[in-house]
Coordinates of C-alpha atoms in Angstrom, one line a residue:
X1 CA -52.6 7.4 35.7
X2 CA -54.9 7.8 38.5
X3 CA -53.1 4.9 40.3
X4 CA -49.9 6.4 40.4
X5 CA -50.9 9.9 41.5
X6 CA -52.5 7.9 44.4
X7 CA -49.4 5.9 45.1
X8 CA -47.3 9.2 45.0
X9 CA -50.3 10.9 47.3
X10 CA -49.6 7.7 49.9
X11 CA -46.2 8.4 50.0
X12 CA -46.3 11.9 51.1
X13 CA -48.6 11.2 53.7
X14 CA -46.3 8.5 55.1
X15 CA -43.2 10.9 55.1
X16 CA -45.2 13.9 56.8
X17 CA -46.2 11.4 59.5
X18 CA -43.1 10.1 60.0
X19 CA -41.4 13.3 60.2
X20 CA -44.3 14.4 63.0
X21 CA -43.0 11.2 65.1
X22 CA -39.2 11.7 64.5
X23 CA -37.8 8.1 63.8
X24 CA -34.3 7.5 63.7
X25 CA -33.4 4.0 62.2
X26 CA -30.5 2.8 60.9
X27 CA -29.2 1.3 57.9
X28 CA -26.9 -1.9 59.1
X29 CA -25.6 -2.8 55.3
X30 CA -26.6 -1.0 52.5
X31 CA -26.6 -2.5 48.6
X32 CA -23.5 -3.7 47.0
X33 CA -22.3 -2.9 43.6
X34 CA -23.3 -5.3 40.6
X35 CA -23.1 -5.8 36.6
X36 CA -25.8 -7.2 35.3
X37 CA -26.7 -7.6 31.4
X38 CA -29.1 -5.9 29.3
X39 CA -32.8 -7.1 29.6
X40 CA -31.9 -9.8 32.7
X41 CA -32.2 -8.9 36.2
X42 CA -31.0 -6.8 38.8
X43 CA -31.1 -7.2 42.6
X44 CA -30.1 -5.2 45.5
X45 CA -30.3 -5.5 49.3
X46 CA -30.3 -2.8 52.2
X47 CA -30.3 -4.2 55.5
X48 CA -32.0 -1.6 58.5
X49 CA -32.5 -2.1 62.0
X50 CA -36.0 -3.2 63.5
X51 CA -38.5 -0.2 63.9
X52 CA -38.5 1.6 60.6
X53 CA -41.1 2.8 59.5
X54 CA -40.4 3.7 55.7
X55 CA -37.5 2.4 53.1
X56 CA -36.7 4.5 49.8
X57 CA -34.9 3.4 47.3
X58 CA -33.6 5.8 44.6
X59 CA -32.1 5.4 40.8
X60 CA -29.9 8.2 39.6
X61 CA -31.3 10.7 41.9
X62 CA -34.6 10.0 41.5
X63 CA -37.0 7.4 43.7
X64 CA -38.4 4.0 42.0
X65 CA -39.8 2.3 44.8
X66 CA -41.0 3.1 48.5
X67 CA -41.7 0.7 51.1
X68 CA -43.3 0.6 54.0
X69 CA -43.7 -2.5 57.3
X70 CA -47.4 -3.3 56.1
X71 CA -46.9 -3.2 52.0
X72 CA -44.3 -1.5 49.1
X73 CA -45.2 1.5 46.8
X74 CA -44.8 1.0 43.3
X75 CA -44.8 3.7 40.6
X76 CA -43.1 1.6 38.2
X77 CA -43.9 -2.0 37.5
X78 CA -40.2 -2.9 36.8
X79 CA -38.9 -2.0 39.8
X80 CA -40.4 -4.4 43.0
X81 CA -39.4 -5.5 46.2
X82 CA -39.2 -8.3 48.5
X83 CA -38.8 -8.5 52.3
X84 CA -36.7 -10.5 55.0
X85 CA -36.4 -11.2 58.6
X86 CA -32.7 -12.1 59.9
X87 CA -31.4 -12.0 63.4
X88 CA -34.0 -9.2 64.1
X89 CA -33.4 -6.8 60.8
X90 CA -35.4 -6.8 58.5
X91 CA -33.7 -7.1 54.7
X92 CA -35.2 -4.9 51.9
X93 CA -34.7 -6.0 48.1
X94 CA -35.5 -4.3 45.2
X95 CA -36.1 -6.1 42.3
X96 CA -35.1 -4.3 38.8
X97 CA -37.1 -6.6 35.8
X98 CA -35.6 -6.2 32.2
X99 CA -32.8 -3.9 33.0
X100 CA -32.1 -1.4 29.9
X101 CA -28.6 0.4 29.5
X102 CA -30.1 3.9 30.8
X103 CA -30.4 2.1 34.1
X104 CA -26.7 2.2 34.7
X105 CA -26.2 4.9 37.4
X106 CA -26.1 4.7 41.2
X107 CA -28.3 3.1 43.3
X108 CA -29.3 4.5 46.7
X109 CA -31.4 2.9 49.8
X110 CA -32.4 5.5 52.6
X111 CA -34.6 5.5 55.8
X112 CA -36.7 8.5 56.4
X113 CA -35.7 11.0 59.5
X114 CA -31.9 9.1 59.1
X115 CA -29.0 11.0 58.6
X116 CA -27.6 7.9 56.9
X117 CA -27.6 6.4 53.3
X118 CA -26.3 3.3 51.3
X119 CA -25.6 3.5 48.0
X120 CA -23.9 1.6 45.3
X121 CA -23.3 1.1 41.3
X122 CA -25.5 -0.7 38.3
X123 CA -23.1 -1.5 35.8
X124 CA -25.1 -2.5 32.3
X125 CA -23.8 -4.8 29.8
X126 CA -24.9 -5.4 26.0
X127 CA -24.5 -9.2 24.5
X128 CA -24.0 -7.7 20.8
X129 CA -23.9 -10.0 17.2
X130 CA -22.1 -12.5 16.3
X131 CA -21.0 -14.1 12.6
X132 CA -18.3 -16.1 10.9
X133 CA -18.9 -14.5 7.2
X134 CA -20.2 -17.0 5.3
X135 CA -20.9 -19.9 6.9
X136 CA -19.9 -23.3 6.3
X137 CA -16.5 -23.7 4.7
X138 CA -14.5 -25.9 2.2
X139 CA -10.8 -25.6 2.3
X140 CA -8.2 -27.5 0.8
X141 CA -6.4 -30.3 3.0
X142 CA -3.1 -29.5 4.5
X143 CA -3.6 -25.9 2.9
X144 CA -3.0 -22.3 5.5
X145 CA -6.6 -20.6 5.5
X146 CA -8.1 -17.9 7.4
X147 CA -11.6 -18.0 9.4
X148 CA -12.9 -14.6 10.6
X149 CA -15.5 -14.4 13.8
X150 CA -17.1 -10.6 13.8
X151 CA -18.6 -9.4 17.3
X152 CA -20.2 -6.1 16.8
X153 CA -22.6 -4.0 19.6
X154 CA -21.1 -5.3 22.3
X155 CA -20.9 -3.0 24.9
X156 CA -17.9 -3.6 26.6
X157 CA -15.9 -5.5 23.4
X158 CA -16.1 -9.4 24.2
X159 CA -12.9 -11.5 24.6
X160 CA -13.2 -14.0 21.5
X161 CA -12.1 -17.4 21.6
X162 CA -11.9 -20.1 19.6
X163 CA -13.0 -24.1 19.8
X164 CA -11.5 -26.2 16.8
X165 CA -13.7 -29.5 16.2
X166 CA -11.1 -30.6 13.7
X167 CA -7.5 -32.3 13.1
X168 CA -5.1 -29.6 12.2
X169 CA -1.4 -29.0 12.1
X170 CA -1.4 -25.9 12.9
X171 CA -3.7 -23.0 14.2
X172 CA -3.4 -19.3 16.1
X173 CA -5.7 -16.8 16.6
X174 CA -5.7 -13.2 17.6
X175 CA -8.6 -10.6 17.9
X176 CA -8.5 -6.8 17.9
X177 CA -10.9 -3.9 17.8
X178 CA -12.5 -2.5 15.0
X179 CA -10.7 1.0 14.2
X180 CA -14.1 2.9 13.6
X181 CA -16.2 0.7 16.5
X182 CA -15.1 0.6 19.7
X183 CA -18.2 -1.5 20.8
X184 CA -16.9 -4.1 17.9
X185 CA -14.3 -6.9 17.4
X186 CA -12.9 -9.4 15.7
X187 CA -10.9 -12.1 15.6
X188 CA -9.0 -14.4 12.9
X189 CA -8.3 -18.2 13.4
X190 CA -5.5 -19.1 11.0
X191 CA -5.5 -23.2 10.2
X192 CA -4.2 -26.1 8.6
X193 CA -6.9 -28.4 8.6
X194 CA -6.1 -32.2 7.9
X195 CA -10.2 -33.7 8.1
X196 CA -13.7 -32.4 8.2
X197 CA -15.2 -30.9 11.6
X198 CA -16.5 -27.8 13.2
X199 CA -15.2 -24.3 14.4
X200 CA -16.8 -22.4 17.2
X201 CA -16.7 -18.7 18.1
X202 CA -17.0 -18.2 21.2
X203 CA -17.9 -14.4 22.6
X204 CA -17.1 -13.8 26.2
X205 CA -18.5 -10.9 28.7
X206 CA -15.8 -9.3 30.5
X207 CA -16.6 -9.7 34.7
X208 CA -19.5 -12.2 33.8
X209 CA -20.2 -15.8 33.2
X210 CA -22.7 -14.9 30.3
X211 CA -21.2 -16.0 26.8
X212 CA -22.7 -16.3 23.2
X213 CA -20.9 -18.8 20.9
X214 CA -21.4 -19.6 16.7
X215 CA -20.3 -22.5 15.0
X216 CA -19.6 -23.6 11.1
X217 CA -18.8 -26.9 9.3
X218 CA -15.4 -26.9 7.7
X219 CA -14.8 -29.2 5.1
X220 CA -11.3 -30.4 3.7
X221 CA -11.0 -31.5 0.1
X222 CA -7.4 -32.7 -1.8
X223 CA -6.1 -29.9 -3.7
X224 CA -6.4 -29.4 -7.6
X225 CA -4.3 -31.1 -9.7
X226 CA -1.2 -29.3 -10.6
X227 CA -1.1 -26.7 -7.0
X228 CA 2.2 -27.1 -5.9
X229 CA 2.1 -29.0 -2.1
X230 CA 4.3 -28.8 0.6
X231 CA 7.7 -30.4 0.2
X232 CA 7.7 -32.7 3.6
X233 CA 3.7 -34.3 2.2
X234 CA 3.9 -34.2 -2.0
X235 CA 8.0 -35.7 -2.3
X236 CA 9.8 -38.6 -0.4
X237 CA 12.9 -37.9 1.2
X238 CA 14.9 -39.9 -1.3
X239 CA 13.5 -37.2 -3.6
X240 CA 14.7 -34.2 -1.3
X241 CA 18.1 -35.3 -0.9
X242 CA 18.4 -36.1 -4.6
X243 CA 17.7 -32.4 -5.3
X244 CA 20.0 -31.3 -2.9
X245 CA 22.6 -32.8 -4.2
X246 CA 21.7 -32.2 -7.7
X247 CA 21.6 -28.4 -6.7
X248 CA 25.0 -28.4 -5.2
X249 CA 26.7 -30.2 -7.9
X250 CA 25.1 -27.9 -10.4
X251 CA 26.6 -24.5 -8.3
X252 CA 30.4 -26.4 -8.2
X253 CA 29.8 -26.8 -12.3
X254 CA 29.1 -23.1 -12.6
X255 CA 32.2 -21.9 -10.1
X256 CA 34.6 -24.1 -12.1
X257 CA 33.0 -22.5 -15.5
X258 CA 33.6 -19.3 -14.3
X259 CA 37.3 -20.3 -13.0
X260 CA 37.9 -21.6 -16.5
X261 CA 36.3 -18.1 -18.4
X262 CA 38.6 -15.6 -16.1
X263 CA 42.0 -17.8 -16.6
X264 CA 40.9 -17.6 -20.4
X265 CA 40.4 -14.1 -20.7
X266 CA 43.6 -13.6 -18.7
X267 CA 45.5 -15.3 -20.9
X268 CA 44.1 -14.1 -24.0
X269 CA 45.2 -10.5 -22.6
X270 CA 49.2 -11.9 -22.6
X271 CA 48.8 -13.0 -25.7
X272 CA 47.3 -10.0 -27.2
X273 CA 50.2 -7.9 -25.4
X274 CA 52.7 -9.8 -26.4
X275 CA 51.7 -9.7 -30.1
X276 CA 51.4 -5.9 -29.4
X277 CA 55.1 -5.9 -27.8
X278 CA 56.2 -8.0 -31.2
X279 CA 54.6 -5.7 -33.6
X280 CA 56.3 -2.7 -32.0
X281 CA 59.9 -4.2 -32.1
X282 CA 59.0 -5.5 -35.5
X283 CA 57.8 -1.6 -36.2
X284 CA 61.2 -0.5 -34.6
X285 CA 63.2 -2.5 -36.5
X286 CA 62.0 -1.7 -39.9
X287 CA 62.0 2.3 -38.6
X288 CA 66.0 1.6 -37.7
X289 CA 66.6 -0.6 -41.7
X290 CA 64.7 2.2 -43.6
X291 CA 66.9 4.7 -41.4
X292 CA 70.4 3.0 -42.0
X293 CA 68.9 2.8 -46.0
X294 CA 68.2 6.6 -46.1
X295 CA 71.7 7.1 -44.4
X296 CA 73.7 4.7 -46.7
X297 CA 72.0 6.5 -49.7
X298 CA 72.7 10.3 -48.3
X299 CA 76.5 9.1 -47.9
X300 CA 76.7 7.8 -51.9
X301 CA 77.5 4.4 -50.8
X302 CA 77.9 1.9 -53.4
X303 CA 75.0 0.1 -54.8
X304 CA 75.9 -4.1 -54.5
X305 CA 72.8 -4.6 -56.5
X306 CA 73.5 -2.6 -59.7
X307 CA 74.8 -4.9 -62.7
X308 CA 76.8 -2.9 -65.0
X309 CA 76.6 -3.0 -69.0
X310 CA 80.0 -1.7 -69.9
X311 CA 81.7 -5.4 -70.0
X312 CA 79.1 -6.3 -72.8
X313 CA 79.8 -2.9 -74.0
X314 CA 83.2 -3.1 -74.3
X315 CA 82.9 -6.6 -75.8
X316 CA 80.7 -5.0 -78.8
X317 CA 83.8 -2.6 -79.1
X318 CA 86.1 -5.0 -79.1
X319 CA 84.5 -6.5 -82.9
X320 CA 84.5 -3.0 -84.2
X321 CA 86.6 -1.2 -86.5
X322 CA 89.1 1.4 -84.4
X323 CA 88.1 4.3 -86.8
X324 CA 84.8 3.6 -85.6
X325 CA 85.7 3.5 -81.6
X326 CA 85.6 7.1 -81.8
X327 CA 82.1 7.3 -83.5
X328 CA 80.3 4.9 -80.8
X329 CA 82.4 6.9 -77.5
X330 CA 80.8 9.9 -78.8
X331 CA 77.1 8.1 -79.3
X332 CA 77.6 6.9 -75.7
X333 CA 79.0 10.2 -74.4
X334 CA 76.3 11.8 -76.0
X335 CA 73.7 10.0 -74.3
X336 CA 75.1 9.1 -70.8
X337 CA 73.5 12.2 -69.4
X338 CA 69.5 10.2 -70.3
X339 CA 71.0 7.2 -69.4
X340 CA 71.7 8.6 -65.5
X341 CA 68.3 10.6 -65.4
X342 CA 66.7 7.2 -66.5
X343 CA 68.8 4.6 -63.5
X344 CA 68.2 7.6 -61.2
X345 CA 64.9 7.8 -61.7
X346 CA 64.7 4.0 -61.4
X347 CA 65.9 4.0 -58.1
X348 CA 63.8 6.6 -56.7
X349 CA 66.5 9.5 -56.5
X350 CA 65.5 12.1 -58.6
X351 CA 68.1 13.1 -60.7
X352 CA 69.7 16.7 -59.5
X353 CA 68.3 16.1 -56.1
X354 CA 70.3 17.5 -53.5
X355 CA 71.8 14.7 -51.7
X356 CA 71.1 11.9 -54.3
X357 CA 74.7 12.6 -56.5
X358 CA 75.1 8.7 -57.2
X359 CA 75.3 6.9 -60.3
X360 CA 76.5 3.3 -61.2
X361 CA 77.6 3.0 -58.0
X362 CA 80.2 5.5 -58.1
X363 CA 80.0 8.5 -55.8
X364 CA 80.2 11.9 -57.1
X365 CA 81.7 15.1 -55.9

């Protein structure tokens, strides 16, 4: 502690001595602008004519490290300085050891009693994780799989690629940022490994040659019995064209099924409305008989189907004594009046209907 109030005590006493003589120096190139990762080094020149008496060099506002012809100031052991000589200049560097990401900020190189400054900017980058979940891998041969390569803490987001150790058919990759981490990423390799190798991550800092890289073992083994493979590895092409074939002729067979079904139930319909057309003629026929019957019977036509009993009658008659002709006339007369209820009622006309005045055959008035 006692060491750096001296150092500070020095430097005052330089600056109020060189503001007694009035130096003016000038800076010929100042520092130039640089990105450096966390925890390496950064370094930055300022290039001042000959005569100067004092160099100050200033982080974010605020001075790190003084220098002067015959030896530098230092207040803070990570920041230290070197000296040139070129064409008559001198060259002052300052040395930053173990840069941390607060040192990103402006850097600023300045002569005392000068008018004139140089600055320029630190930029800090951070070299975060990186992991392929799980490790080593064993996949099935000729089967799509998915490998995964996280990058977290980087600070900016790396660009990911990918180095594939391995025969494949196939394989893509594409990266994007983590929705709830901007400092993170990741990025999935999508394969169709055909033999055993490796896969490497590799992590890449954007605007520096600085990289950090993880590798797994991926193992292939021949899928379990019964998986279903790929059609162009697990059948010949005999087999393929058989099924095409077989497929086609099956969709004709079902097309000409159905051709068949519709013409069926088409025709079944005709039928079915012609048998309905017959029945209603047939219906209309019998409606017209039973009509024409009705009529015949209303006009006391003659019945062609009533047999008579009078010949047999008269026959019986015929054998009889005449005194006795009289007896039976009056017997018959006597019960002709049943006789007509009876055949009348026979016949399905009521007897004394209106309309129904027939009997024997013989109309009646």
């Amino acid at each position: 502690m006692e060491g750096r109030w001296k150092g500070i005590s020095t430097v005052l006493v330089i600056l109020a001595g060189l503001a007694a003589s009035g130096s003016s120096y000038q800076i010929i190139e100042g520092p130039k602008n640089a990105t450096v990762l966390e925890g390496s080094e950064a370094r930055f020149n300022c290039t001042v004519s000959q005569g100067w008496k004092l160099i100050m060099w200033a982080l974010n506002g605020t001075v790190v490290l003084s220098i002067t012809p015959s030896e530098p100031i230092i207040t803070n052991d990570r920041f230290t300085s070197a000296s040139y000589q070129e064409g008559g200049n001198s060259i002052s560097e300052m040395i930053i050891h173990d840069v941390q990401l607060r040192d990103a900020g402006h850097i600023k190189c300045s002569l005392q009693n000068s008018d004139r400054d140089a600055s320029a900017f630190l930029s800090v980058q951070v070299m975060g994780a990186l992991l392929i979940p799980g490790g080593n891998l064993v996949v099935a041969e000729d089967e799509p799989c998915n490998v995964t390569c996280h990058a977290w803490g980087w600070i900016p987001p790396p660009g990911i690629s990918w180095d594939i150790g391995l025969p494949v058919s196939h394989s893509s990759y594409h990266s994007v940022l983590e929705p709830n981490n901007p400092q993170s990423a990741v990025s999935v390799l999508t394969l169709t490994p055909q033999g055993n190798g490796t896969l490497t991550c590799v992590a890449t800092m954007k605007g520096l040659h600085a990289h950090k890289s993880v590798t797994v073992n991926l193992t292939v083994v021949q899928p379990p019995l019964g998986s279903i493979d790929k059609a162009g590895t697990s059948l010949p092409t005999w087999a393929i064209i058989l099924l095409a074939v077989s497929f086609s002729l099956l969709l004709i067979l079902i097309i000409v099924l159905i051709i068949i079904i519709c013409c069926c139930c088409v025709s079944g319909r005709e039928i079915k409305e012609s048998s309905y057309q017959s029945e209603i003629r047939k219906s209309a026929s019998v409606k017209t008989n039973k009509e024409t019957f009705e009529t015949n019977l209303e006009s006391g036509s003659e019945n062609l189907g009533y047999h008579s009993d009078e010949p047999r009658t008269a026959k019986l008659a015929s054998f009889a004594p005449v005194s006795s002709e009289s007896s039976v006339q009056e017997q018959h007369s006597s019960r002709q009046p049943y006789q007509v209820r009876a055949q009348a009622l026979s016949a399905g006309c009521p007897f004394g209907e209106p309309g129904r005045k027939m009997y024997r055959g013989v109309h009646f008035p």
